[in-house]
Structure formats: C-alpha cells, structure tokens
Tab-separated table of C-alpha atoms and ligand atoms in Angstrom:
chain	number	residue	atom	x	y	z
I	1	MET	CA	-24.213	-83.050	131.684
I	2	THR	CA	-25.435	-80.364	129.144
I	3	LEU	CA	-21.881	-78.609	129.721
I	4	LEU	CA	-20.247	-81.195	128.012
I	5	LEU	CA	-21.991	-81.026	124.889
I	6	ALA	CA	-22.197	-77.348	124.699
I	7	PRO	CA	-18.818	-76.869	122.655
I	8	ARG	CA	-20.202	-79.067	119.908
I	9	LEU	CA	-23.460	-77.169	120.084
I	10	SER	CA	-23.175	-74.271	117.001
I	11	ARG	CA	-25.319	-71.236	116.959
I	12	LEU	CA	-26.860	-70.359	113.833
I	13	HIS	CA	-27.087	-67.171	112.399
I	14	ALA	CA	-30.514	-65.538	110.655
I	15	PRO	CA	-30.444	-65.131	107.245
I	16	THR	CA	-28.896	-61.405	107.031
I	17	LEU	CA	-28.443	-58.799	104.498
I	18	THR	CA	-26.063	-56.558	105.275
I	19	THR	CA	-25.685	-53.171	104.012
I	20	LEU	CA	-21.942	-51.779	103.242
I	21	PRO	CA	-22.048	-48.298	103.725
I	22	SER	CA	-18.547	-47.744	102.352
I	23	ALA	CA	-19.495	-49.154	99.013
I	24	ILE	CA	-22.534	-46.926	98.748
I	25	ALA	CA	-19.918	-44.125	99.402
I	26	ALA	CA	-17.337	-44.992	96.633
I	27	ASN	CA	-20.561	-45.244	94.162
I	28	VAL	CA	-21.748	-41.526	94.912
I	29	GLU	CA	-17.773	-40.901	94.299
I	30	ARG	CA	-17.831	-42.787	91.073
I	31	VAL	CA	-20.899	-40.928	89.591
I	32	ARG	CA	-18.923	-37.754	90.982
I	33	SER	CA	-16.390	-38.497	89.277
I	34	THR	CA	-18.389	-38.301	86.233
I	35	THR	CA	-20.763	-35.184	86.547
I	36	ASP	CA	-20.783	-31.435	87.933
I	37	ALA	CA	-24.292	-31.897	88.185
I	38	ARG	CA	-25.852	-32.245	91.719
I	39	ILE	CA	-26.338	-36.003	92.699
I	40	MET	CA	-30.161	-37.144	93.973
I	41	ALA	CA	-29.813	-40.125	95.851
I	42	VAL	CA	-33.060	-42.406	94.786
I	43	VAL	CA	-34.246	-44.604	97.374
I	44	LYS	CA	-37.406	-46.101	96.248
I	45	ALA	CA	-38.531	-49.396	97.258
I	46	ASP	CA	-36.590	-49.589	100.465
I	47	GLY	CA	-33.348	-48.411	99.291
I	48	TYR	CA	-33.511	-50.938	96.665
I	49	GLY	CA	-33.884	-53.322	99.410
I	50	HIS	CA	-30.760	-52.246	101.055
I	51	GLY	CA	-32.760	-49.961	103.724
I	52	ALA	CA	-33.815	-46.255	102.713
I	53	VAL	CA	-32.125	-44.962	105.510
I	54	ALA	CA	-28.931	-46.731	105.460
I	55	VAL	CA	-28.556	-45.804	101.712
I	56	ALA	CA	-29.823	-42.285	102.119
I	57	THR	CA	-27.505	-41.762	104.991
I	58	ALA	CA	-24.183	-42.902	103.368
I	59	ALA	CA	-25.103	-41.460	100.011
I	60	VAL	CA	-25.390	-37.830	101.998
I	61	ALA	CA	-22.560	-38.350	103.451
I	62	ALA	CA	-20.619	-38.837	100.676
I	63	GLY	CA	-21.870	-35.932	98.660
I	64	ALA	CA	-25.416	-36.671	97.449
I	65	GLU	CA	-27.451	-33.041	97.798
I	66	TRP	CA	-31.099	-34.558	97.179
I	67	LEU	CA	-32.895	-37.884	98.103
I	68	GLY	CA	-35.545	-38.996	95.689
I	69	VAL	CA	-38.772	-41.541	96.620
I	70	THR	CA	-41.681	-42.729	94.774
I	71	ASP	CA	-43.836	-42.022	97.653
I	72	ALA	CA	-43.909	-38.872	99.801
I	73	ALA	CA	-44.961	-40.996	102.836
I	74	ASP	CA	-41.603	-42.310	102.491
I	75	ALA	CA	-40.156	-39.276	103.423
I	76	ALA	CA	-41.064	-39.303	107.053
I	77	GLU	CA	-38.834	-42.037	107.622
I	78	LEU	CA	-35.948	-40.043	106.215
I	79	ARG	CA	-37.134	-36.845	108.050
I	80	ASP	CA	-37.399	-39.135	111.351
I	81	ALA	CA	-33.698	-40.566	110.713
I	82	GLY	CA	-32.365	-36.474	111.052
I	83	LEU	CA	-32.086	-36.691	106.971
I	84	ASP	CA	-32.075	-33.031	105.983
I	85	VAL	CA	-31.611	-32.479	102.508
I	86	PRO	CA	-34.132	-31.748	99.646
I	87	ILE	CA	-36.428	-34.616	98.887
I	88	LEU	CA	-38.243	-35.020	96.005
I	89	ALA	CA	-41.400	-37.781	95.739
I	90	TRP	CA	-42.876	-38.716	92.094
I	91	LEU	CA	-45.688	-41.233	91.212
I	92	ASN	CA	-47.171	-40.938	94.855
I	93	PRO	CA	-49.320	-44.188	94.264
I	94	ALA	CA	-51.702	-43.146	97.229
I	95	GLY	CA	-52.157	-39.647	96.136
I	96	VAL	CA	-50.335	-36.714	98.022
I	97	ASP	CA	-51.035	-35.964	101.407
I	98	ALA	CA	-50.847	-31.859	101.314
I	99	VAL	CA	-50.472	-31.719	105.098
I	100	GLN	CA	-47.544	-34.264	105.252
I	101	VAL	CA	-45.613	-32.780	102.436
I	102	SER	CA	-45.154	-29.761	104.114
I	103	ARG	CA	-44.439	-30.962	107.157
I	104	ASP	CA	-41.808	-33.181	105.778
I	105	ARG	CA	-40.315	-30.742	103.189
I	106	VAL	CA	-41.346	-32.649	100.151
I	107	ASP	CA	-40.958	-31.427	96.422
I	108	VAL	CA	-43.969	-33.045	94.672
I	109	ALA	CA	-43.150	-33.757	90.550
I	110	VAL	CA	-46.550	-33.739	88.896
I	111	GLY	CA	-47.148	-35.115	85.606
I	112	SER	CA	-50.616	-34.103	84.901
I	113	VAL	CA	-53.000	-31.678	85.084
I	114	GLU	CA	-55.359	-33.882	86.972
I	115	GLU	CA	-52.908	-33.814	89.296
I	116	LEU	CA	-51.757	-30.556	89.504
I	117	ARG	CA	-55.286	-29.128	90.569
I	118	GLN	CA	-55.812	-31.586	92.928
I	119	LEU	CA	-52.885	-31.108	94.774
I	120	ALA	CA	-53.491	-26.908	94.222
I	121	ALA	CA	-56.812	-27.303	95.921
I	122	ASP	CA	-55.697	-29.556	98.662
I	123	ALA	CA	-52.535	-26.951	99.613
I	124	MET	CA	-52.381	-25.285	102.650
I	125	THR	CA	-49.331	-23.695	102.397
I	126	PRO	CA	-47.229	-23.611	98.989
I	127	VAL	CA	-46.092	-26.531	97.482
I	128	ARG	CA	-42.698	-26.924	95.687
I	129	VAL	CA	-43.233	-28.690	92.248
I	130	HIS	CA	-41.557	-30.260	89.955
I	131	LEU	CA	-43.258	-30.316	86.379
I	132	HIS	CA	-42.713	-33.911	85.020
I	133	MET	CA	-42.465	-34.150	81.375
I	134	ASP	CA	-43.061	-37.490	79.193
I	135	THR	CA	-39.911	-37.805	77.684
I	136	GLY	CA	-40.782	-41.542	76.131
I	137	MET	CA	-41.694	-43.578	78.685
I	138	SER	CA	-45.396	-42.916	78.476
I	139	ARG	CA	-45.246	-44.143	82.108
I	140	GLY	CA	-46.015	-40.976	83.933
I	141	GLY	CA	-45.110	-37.223	82.777
I	142	CYS	CA	-47.306	-35.085	80.777
I	143	PRO	CA	-47.797	-35.602	77.121
I	144	VAL	CA	-46.089	-32.917	75.305
I	145	GLU	CA	-49.289	-31.652	73.692
I	146	ASP	CA	-50.555	-31.114	77.402
I	147	TRP	CA	-47.522	-29.195	78.602
I	148	ALA	CA	-48.823	-25.968	78.030
I	149	GLU	CA	-52.362	-26.166	79.828
I	150	LEU	CA	-49.780	-27.705	83.006
I	151	LEU	CA	-48.432	-24.351	82.446
I	152	ARG	CA	-51.782	-22.501	82.512
I	153	VAL	CA	-53.095	-24.722	85.787
I	154	ALA	CA	-49.835	-24.082	87.495
I	155	ARG	CA	-49.506	-20.064	86.929
I	156	ALA	CA	-53.618	-20.274	88.224
I	157	ALA	CA	-52.658	-21.550	91.386
I	158	GLN	CA	-49.920	-19.496	92.284
I	159	GLY	CA	-49.537	-18.914	95.982
I	160	ARG	CA	-50.670	-22.716	96.246
I	161	ILE	CA	-48.150	-23.786	93.761
I	162	GLU	CA	-44.373	-22.799	93.352
I	163	VAL	CA	-42.791	-24.419	90.564
I	164	VAL	CA	-39.100	-25.154	91.486
I	165	GLY	CA	-38.086	-27.796	88.998
I	166	VAL	CA	-38.418	-29.735	85.471
I	167	MET	CA	-38.045	-33.890	85.402
I	168	GLY	CA	-38.129	-36.268	82.466
I	169	HIS	CA	-36.753	-39.782	82.752
I	170	LEU	CA	-34.904	-42.026	79.791
I	171	PRO	CA	-36.671	-44.818	78.580
I	172	ARG	CA	-32.804	-46.107	76.646
I	173	ALA	CA	-29.931	-44.964	78.698
I	174	ASP	CA	-29.268	-48.286	79.481
I	175	GLU	CA	-28.046	-48.984	76.117
I	176	ALA	CA	-24.866	-46.458	76.745
I	177	ASP	CA	-25.362	-44.994	73.352
I	178	PRO	CA	-26.065	-41.345	73.328
I	179	ARG	CA	-27.760	-41.542	70.300
I	180	ALA	CA	-30.888	-43.335	72.139
I	181	ASN	CA	-30.909	-40.154	74.372
I	182	THR	CA	-31.242	-37.654	71.507
I	183	ALA	CA	-35.011	-37.350	71.513
I	184	ALA	CA	-35.487	-37.455	75.467
I	185	VAL	CA	-32.545	-34.443	75.930
I	186	LEU	CA	-34.553	-32.433	72.774
I	187	ARG	CA	-37.937	-32.989	74.827
I	188	MET	CA	-36.150	-31.828	77.855
I	189	ARG	CA	-35.088	-28.929	76.461
I	190	HIS	CA	-38.049	-27.653	75.015
I	191	ALA	CA	-40.074	-28.159	77.959
I	192	ARG	CA	-37.681	-25.954	80.071
I	193	ASP	CA	-37.542	-23.220	77.898
I	194	ALA	CA	-41.699	-23.292	77.983
I	195	VAL	CA	-41.608	-23.259	81.601
I	196	LEU	CA	-38.606	-20.490	81.432
I	197	ARG	CA	-40.825	-18.334	79.107
I	198	ALA	CA	-43.419	-18.562	81.015
I	199	GLY	CA	-41.580	-16.699	83.569
I	200	TYR	CA	-40.401	-19.210	86.268
I	201	GLY	CA	-36.487	-19.823	87.301
I	202	PRO	CA	-34.507	-20.528	88.365
I	203	LEU	CA	-35.237	-24.160	87.813
I	204	LEU	CA	-33.665	-27.357	88.723
I	205	VAL	CA	-33.977	-29.501	85.500
I	206	HIS	CA	-33.229	-33.248	85.575
I	207	LEU	CA	-33.452	-36.072	83.203
I	208	GLY	CA	-31.283	-38.840	83.711
I	209	ALA	CA	-30.605	-41.761	86.419
I	210	THR	CA	-27.816	-44.001	86.786
I	211	ALA	CA	-27.110	-45.041	83.350
I	212	GLY	CA	-27.333	-41.710	82.062
I	213	ALA	CA	-25.285	-40.117	84.940
I	214	LEU	CA	-22.747	-42.649	83.986
I	215	THR	CA	-22.364	-42.717	80.440
I	216	ASP	CA	-23.935	-39.366	78.580
I	217	PRO	CA	-23.242	-35.949	79.789
I	218	SER	CA	-25.692	-34.668	77.551
I	219	THR	CA	-28.576	-35.767	79.930
I	220	HIS	CA	-27.202	-34.493	83.310
I	221	PHE	CA	-28.490	-31.197	83.176
I	222	ASP	CA	-28.506	-29.520	86.545
I	223	LEU	CA	-28.709	-32.918	88.406
I	224	VAL	CA	-28.843	-36.545	88.247
I	225	ARG	CA	-30.943	-39.214	90.134
I	226	VAL	CA	-29.229	-42.098	90.947
I	227	GLY	CA	-30.721	-45.159	92.449
I	228	ALA	CA	-29.123	-48.572	90.916
I	229	GLY	CA	-25.696	-47.260	90.865
I	230	LEU	CA	-25.841	-46.522	94.929
I	231	VAL	CA	-26.103	-50.253	95.218
I	232	GLY	CA	-23.972	-51.217	92.875
I	233	ILE	CA	-26.046	-51.761	89.594
I	234	ASP	CA	-24.890	-49.924	86.461
I	235	PRO	CA	-28.349	-50.791	84.271
I	236	SER	CA	-25.778	-50.255	81.065
I	237	GLY	CA	-23.314	-52.713	82.414
I	238	THR	CA	-20.373	-50.906	81.329
I	239	VAL	CA	-19.283	-49.068	84.515
I	240	SER	CA	-18.300	-51.397	87.736
I	241	LEU	CA	-19.086	-50.198	90.551
I	242	ASP	CA	-18.952	-51.805	94.163
I	243	GLY	CA	-21.711	-54.015	95.697
I	244	ALA	CA	-23.302	-52.696	98.299
I	245	SER	CA	-24.661	-55.671	100.588
I	246	ARG	CA	-23.954	-59.272	101.548
I	247	LEU	CA	-26.293	-61.983	101.616
I	248	THR	CA	-25.601	-64.772	104.427
I	249	ALA	CA	-27.328	-67.531	106.139
I	250	SER	CA	-26.178	-70.940	107.926
I	251	VAL	CA	-26.315	-74.211	107.195
I	252	VAL	CA	-28.791	-75.604	109.246
I	253	HIS	CA	-28.533	-79.223	108.027
I	254	SER	CA	-25.655	-81.517	106.511
I	255	SER	CA	-25.371	-84.989	105.174
I	256	LEU	CA	-23.196	-87.362	103.608
I	257	VAL	CA	-25.469	-89.034	100.797
I	258	ARG	CA	-25.031	-92.010	98.675
I	259	ALA	CA	-25.310	-91.809	94.894
I	260	GLY	CA	-28.260	-92.222	93.181
I	261	THR	CA	-30.267	-89.706	96.040
I	262	SER	CA	-32.552	-87.573	94.671
I	263	VAL	CA	-32.993	-84.072	96.068
I	264	GLY	CA	-35.534	-81.686	96.530
I	265	TYR	CA	-39.267	-81.152	95.259
I	266	GLY	CA	-39.954	-83.455	92.017
I	267	GLU	CA	-36.561	-85.221	92.324
I	268	THR	CA	-35.430	-82.559	89.672
I	269	TYR	CA	-31.505	-83.473	90.797
I	270	VAL	CA	-30.063	-87.082	91.632
I	271	THR	CA	-26.601	-87.196	92.918
I	272	ARG	CA	-23.862	-89.134	90.798
I	273	HIS	CA	-21.894	-90.340	93.529
I	274	GLU	CA	-21.370	-90.267	97.403
I	275	THR	CA	-21.648	-86.458	98.405
I	276	ASN	CA	-22.187	-83.898	100.805
I	277	LEU	CA	-25.323	-82.074	101.119
I	278	SER	CA	-25.801	-78.666	102.965
I	279	VAL	CA	-29.446	-77.042	103.682
I	280	ILE	CA	-29.335	-73.340	103.518
I	281	GLY	CA	-32.630	-71.936	105.638
I	282	VAL	CA	-33.432	-69.375	102.658
I	283	GLY	CA	-36.296	-70.178	99.643
I	284	TYR	CA	-38.341	-68.333	97.518
I	285	ALA	CA	-40.103	-66.448	100.241
I	286	ASP	CA	-36.706	-64.850	100.849
I	287	GLY	CA	-36.361	-63.898	97.438
I	288	ILE	CA	-34.170	-66.664	96.224
I	289	PRO	CA	-35.613	-66.995	92.719
I	290	ARG	CA	-37.052	-69.944	92.284
I	291	GLU	CA	-35.860	-70.444	88.308
I	292	LEU	CA	-32.418	-71.138	88.564
I	293	SER	CA	-29.872	-72.028	85.859
I	294	GLU	CA	-27.767	-74.803	86.310
I	295	GLY	CA	-24.687	-73.011	87.494
I	296	ALA	CA	-25.958	-71.180	90.345
I	297	GLY	CA	-24.272	-71.793	93.473
I	298	VAL	CA	-22.930	-70.030	97.266
I	299	GLU	CA	-19.952	-69.345	98.882
I	300	ILE	CA	-18.954	-71.730	101.983
I	301	GLY	CA	-15.814	-72.263	103.483
I	302	GLY	CA	-14.153	-69.964	100.749
I	303	SER	CA	-15.106	-72.388	97.297
I	304	ARG	CA	-18.183	-72.262	95.275
I	305	HIS	CA	-20.796	-74.765	95.735
I	306	PRO	CA	-23.865	-75.481	93.315
I	307	ILE	CA	-27.134	-75.561	94.292
I	308	VAL	CA	-29.020	-78.638	93.428
I	309	GLY	CA	-32.589	-79.287	93.024
I	310	ARG	CA	-35.444	-77.163	93.189
I	311	VAL	CA	-35.709	-74.030	95.414
I	312	SER	CA	-38.148	-74.510	98.044
I	313	MET	CA	-40.246	-71.886	100.082
I	314	ASP	CA	-37.690	-71.735	102.768
I	315	GLN	CA	-34.552	-73.651	101.829
I	316	ILE	CA	-31.963	-74.289	99.165
I	317	VAL	CA	-29.769	-77.394	99.338
I	318	VAL	CA	-26.272	-76.855	98.115
I	319	ASP	CA	-23.935	-79.815	97.066
I	320	THR	CA	-20.800	-79.488	98.689
I	321	GLY	CA	-18.646	-82.334	97.270
I	322	ASP	CA	-15.832	-83.750	99.075
I	323	ARG	CA	-16.147	-81.179	101.552
I	324	ALA	CA	-18.667	-81.764	104.998
I	325	PHE	CA	-19.608	-77.977	106.721
I	326	PRO	CA	-21.258	-78.304	109.950
I	327	ARG	CA	-24.422	-76.708	111.042
I	328	GLY	CA	-23.758	-72.800	111.417
I	329	ALA	CA	-21.316	-72.692	108.607
I	330	THR	CA	-21.986	-69.601	106.804
I	331	ALA	CA	-22.753	-69.463	103.633
I	332	THR	CA	-22.664	-66.215	101.612
I	333	LEU	CA	-25.213	-66.119	98.934
I	334	PHE	CA	-24.284	-63.012	97.361
I	335	GLY	CA	-21.488	-60.085	98.180
I	336	PRO	CA	-19.042	-57.494	96.426
I	337	GLU	CA	-15.976	-59.910	96.971
I	338	GLY	CA	-16.051	-61.460	93.651
I	339	GLY	CA	-14.332	-65.107	93.359
I	340	ALA	CA	-16.303	-67.534	95.123
I	341	VAL	CA	-18.839	-64.935	96.359
I	342	PRO	CA	-21.098	-64.858	94.198
I	343	SER	CA	-22.397	-61.255	92.780
I	344	VAL	CA	-25.923	-59.704	92.177
I	345	GLN	CA	-25.030	-59.808	88.489
I	346	GLU	CA	-24.590	-63.286	88.360
I	347	TRP	CA	-27.779	-64.003	90.226
I	348	ALA	CA	-29.670	-61.936	87.641
I	349	ARG	CA	-28.085	-64.314	84.943
I	350	TRP	CA	-29.018	-67.261	86.703
I	351	ALA	CA	-32.809	-66.212	87.047
I	352	GLN	CA	-32.563	-64.396	83.821
I	353	THR	CA	-33.437	-61.363	85.343
I	354	ILE	CA	-32.056	-57.795	86.203
I	355	PRO	CA	-30.052	-57.289	89.209
I	356	HIS	CA	-32.694	-54.887	90.221
I	357	THR	CA	-35.377	-57.571	91.043
I	358	ILE	CA	-32.884	-59.983	92.875
I	359	VAL	CA	-31.679	-57.015	95.324
I	360	THR	CA	-35.500	-55.444	95.716
I	361	GLY	CA	-36.953	-58.915	95.851
I	362	ILE	CA	-35.102	-60.175	99.224
I	363	GLY	CA	-37.799	-60.809	101.788
I	364	PRO	CA	-39.029	-59.617	105.092
I	365	ARG	CA	-38.111	-62.130	107.205
I	366	VAL	CA	-34.271	-61.799	106.228
I	367	GLN	CA	-32.760	-59.743	108.857
I	368	ARG	CA	-31.069	-56.165	107.881
I	369	SER	CA	-27.601	-54.839	109.864
I	370	ARG	CA	-25.031	-52.392	108.467
I	371	ALA	CA	-21.737	-53.264	108.279
D	401	PLP	C1	-35.693	-45.068	89.483
D	401	PLP	C2	-35.732	-44.164	89.130
D	401	PLP	C3	-34.814	-43.207	89.035
D	401	PLP	C4	-33.154	-43.980	89.389
D	401	PLP	O1	-33.028	-44.971	88.658
D	401	PLP	P1	-31.582	-45.816	88.596
D	401	PLP	O2	-31.704	-46.455	86.871
D	401	PLP	O3	-32.233	-46.934	89.312
D	401	PLP	O4	-30.392	-45.183	89.112
D	401	PLP	C5	-34.631	-41.862	88.687
D	401	PLP	N1	-35.694	-41.456	88.565
D	401	PLP	C6	-37.031	-41.934	88.485
D	401	PLP	C7	-38.435	-41.109	87.783
D	401	PLP	C8	-37.134	-43.429	88.612
D	401	PLP	O5	-38.147	-44.242	88.620
C-alpha cells in the first residue's frame, strides 16, 4: 500500500551551506590581478564559515602562497588536510603551545613584550616570529613606544626566536581612499626599518587585508592577507567578487491561508488576501538574523518571495502568493547567482550588518558541502 503512495512523498534535504571552490579561485585571481605581493589566504573563523580546509585548499590551488589563522591550534586541521604552505597565526587567544607550533610549522605573530618573553621561555626549537606593530587599531600589535624593547627582547632570545616578518593591520582600508591609510603605511615603514637596522632580514612585511589589497597598492608590501575577499566580500564595496557559498533548505510545510491570517510569534504579519505560505526549516539558531527589515526574501522556483512574520529559532515563513510549493521544494536563501537569489550583501542590508556576520553566523546544524 505504501508503495502506491511513494511517488507523492518528497524527500527533504537538510539545510546546507555549499562552498564553491571555483568562486574562491576566481577571487584569488582577482586579487592577483591587483598586486605583485604574495597572497595569504586568511581562513580564520572556519574560513569565514565556509570551512577552513575547503577555502584554504581552493585558495592555495589558485595561487595563495600562505595561510593565516587567528589561533595556532587551527593550523593542525590544515596540516592534517595536507596543506603544506607556510601558516601564520596571530592573536592566539589560548596562548601559544610551543610544541604544537613547531610540530605544525606555524609562524607566530607577536605584538607585546610579555608575549615574546613567554614564547622565548617556552620554545624548545626556534620559533619563527612576525613582529606585530600596532598601526592604528589598538587591538593587538605593539605600541610604537614599546617597539625598541620588543626588538631587544627578540635579540636576547636569539636561538629560540627567529624574527622573519613584520606585520601591521589597517584600521580604515574599507574607505577605499588611500589617504585613510597614510599614517598606518608610514608607521609600518618605520617599524620595518627599525627591524632591518637591528640586523634582521630578509623580512616578510605585510599590512593590508582584502580592502587594502583591492584598493591601495601602497599597503601591499611583500604580502597581502586576504580573508573576506576569498569568500566574495569586498569590505570597501568597490569591487564585485564572486559569492563563494550557497545556502539552501527545503520547504517543510506549505498551506493555503485566508486573508486575515496572522503569521508567527507576536502576530506581527497578517495576510491581506488569500495566499500560500511555505515554512523553511532554518531560523535564528542557524544564523538567520532575527532583525530583518521588510524586503527580505528567499528564492523558490525561480522567483523571490518575501519572508513574513518573525524569524523563529528553527524556521521562517515565506509568502509565495499565488504559487504553491510542495514540501521538499528547494529554497535558496543566498547564493552567487543574482536575480531572484539573494546575495550575502542583501542579507547584510536587511539585517543592518556587514556580510561577514551573515556568513560567519551560519550555525553548526547547517550541513556543509563542497560543489
Ligand atoms: C581578519 C584579518 C585579516 C583579513 O581581513 P579581510 O578584510 O577579511 O581580508 C587580515 N589580517 C588580520 C590581522 C585579520 O585579523
């Protein structure tokens, strides 16, 4: 008997974030066309939510020569995946495990005298260090007035600390105006010159991230650290890159409702006429922003349909008007296609945030796959 019913049953697919390696490759090539500097693929926060190994693998295949992470411990996963290029770790919120960085061949960025002393004390084998100058963020990096002391400590720790690079970070590159970077670039040059005078070299000097790489050659030095750009986000908003992921989920329930039907918690939305509603099984626990402005929508069946009522923890409701979609129909929440398919940038506007928080916010229940 069930066999007779089988054709009418539709299978749902789990909410899925699909990473698109070809888009990552295209974005690396786009950066490559703007600079002769080496490219470090920054894959912190699990590759901006796209999977650190997936993003790193695609970026290295496309010519990125370095990988960057915020926590040295994240390098283990990259090494296990067979990625062999140099890796730099900055921040290291849990401290640096000297044995692990030596095993996984991780360079460590150090921005304070205290950190450098600790690393020197822990080092069993020489640790490769990039001295991190605060170029205007006050968020990590060594204050200008401590730079000479940092160099003295590095010299005293020779044999355990090997200075191979100098790093800074730009506070205002997203303005896409080179004048906004002038002070940081000057500070970077002074920091580099002091390290060279102290007898170190050759040095790998690096300052710019995606926005600097795309908009201001004076920030490029020897290497640019590109994270957002890999996954299609240009913080300067001046360059169109390829979105590197697609978020899809199934319609789990559909119904035809009468005019005057309220939808969701708080009854904030009431249908004005008879219409079709589709429930999609993703909510704020999956990273769908709860504060969405009117105009937010998803693609189903080739058209954009508005999200109505409040975003729930596990679901959203879409008003599909005259069109009824069966359980199992695929909704695309975002993707690179354009047109009816929303972009990550559109989601950021609807939630009054930046695209970064949309992609890094996609929750652990959402399955990951690679195209
Ligand atoms: C996140 C980060 C980057 C990458 O920045 P994007 O704008 O995402 O390219 C580079 N350097 C440092 C220090 C960072 O924290």
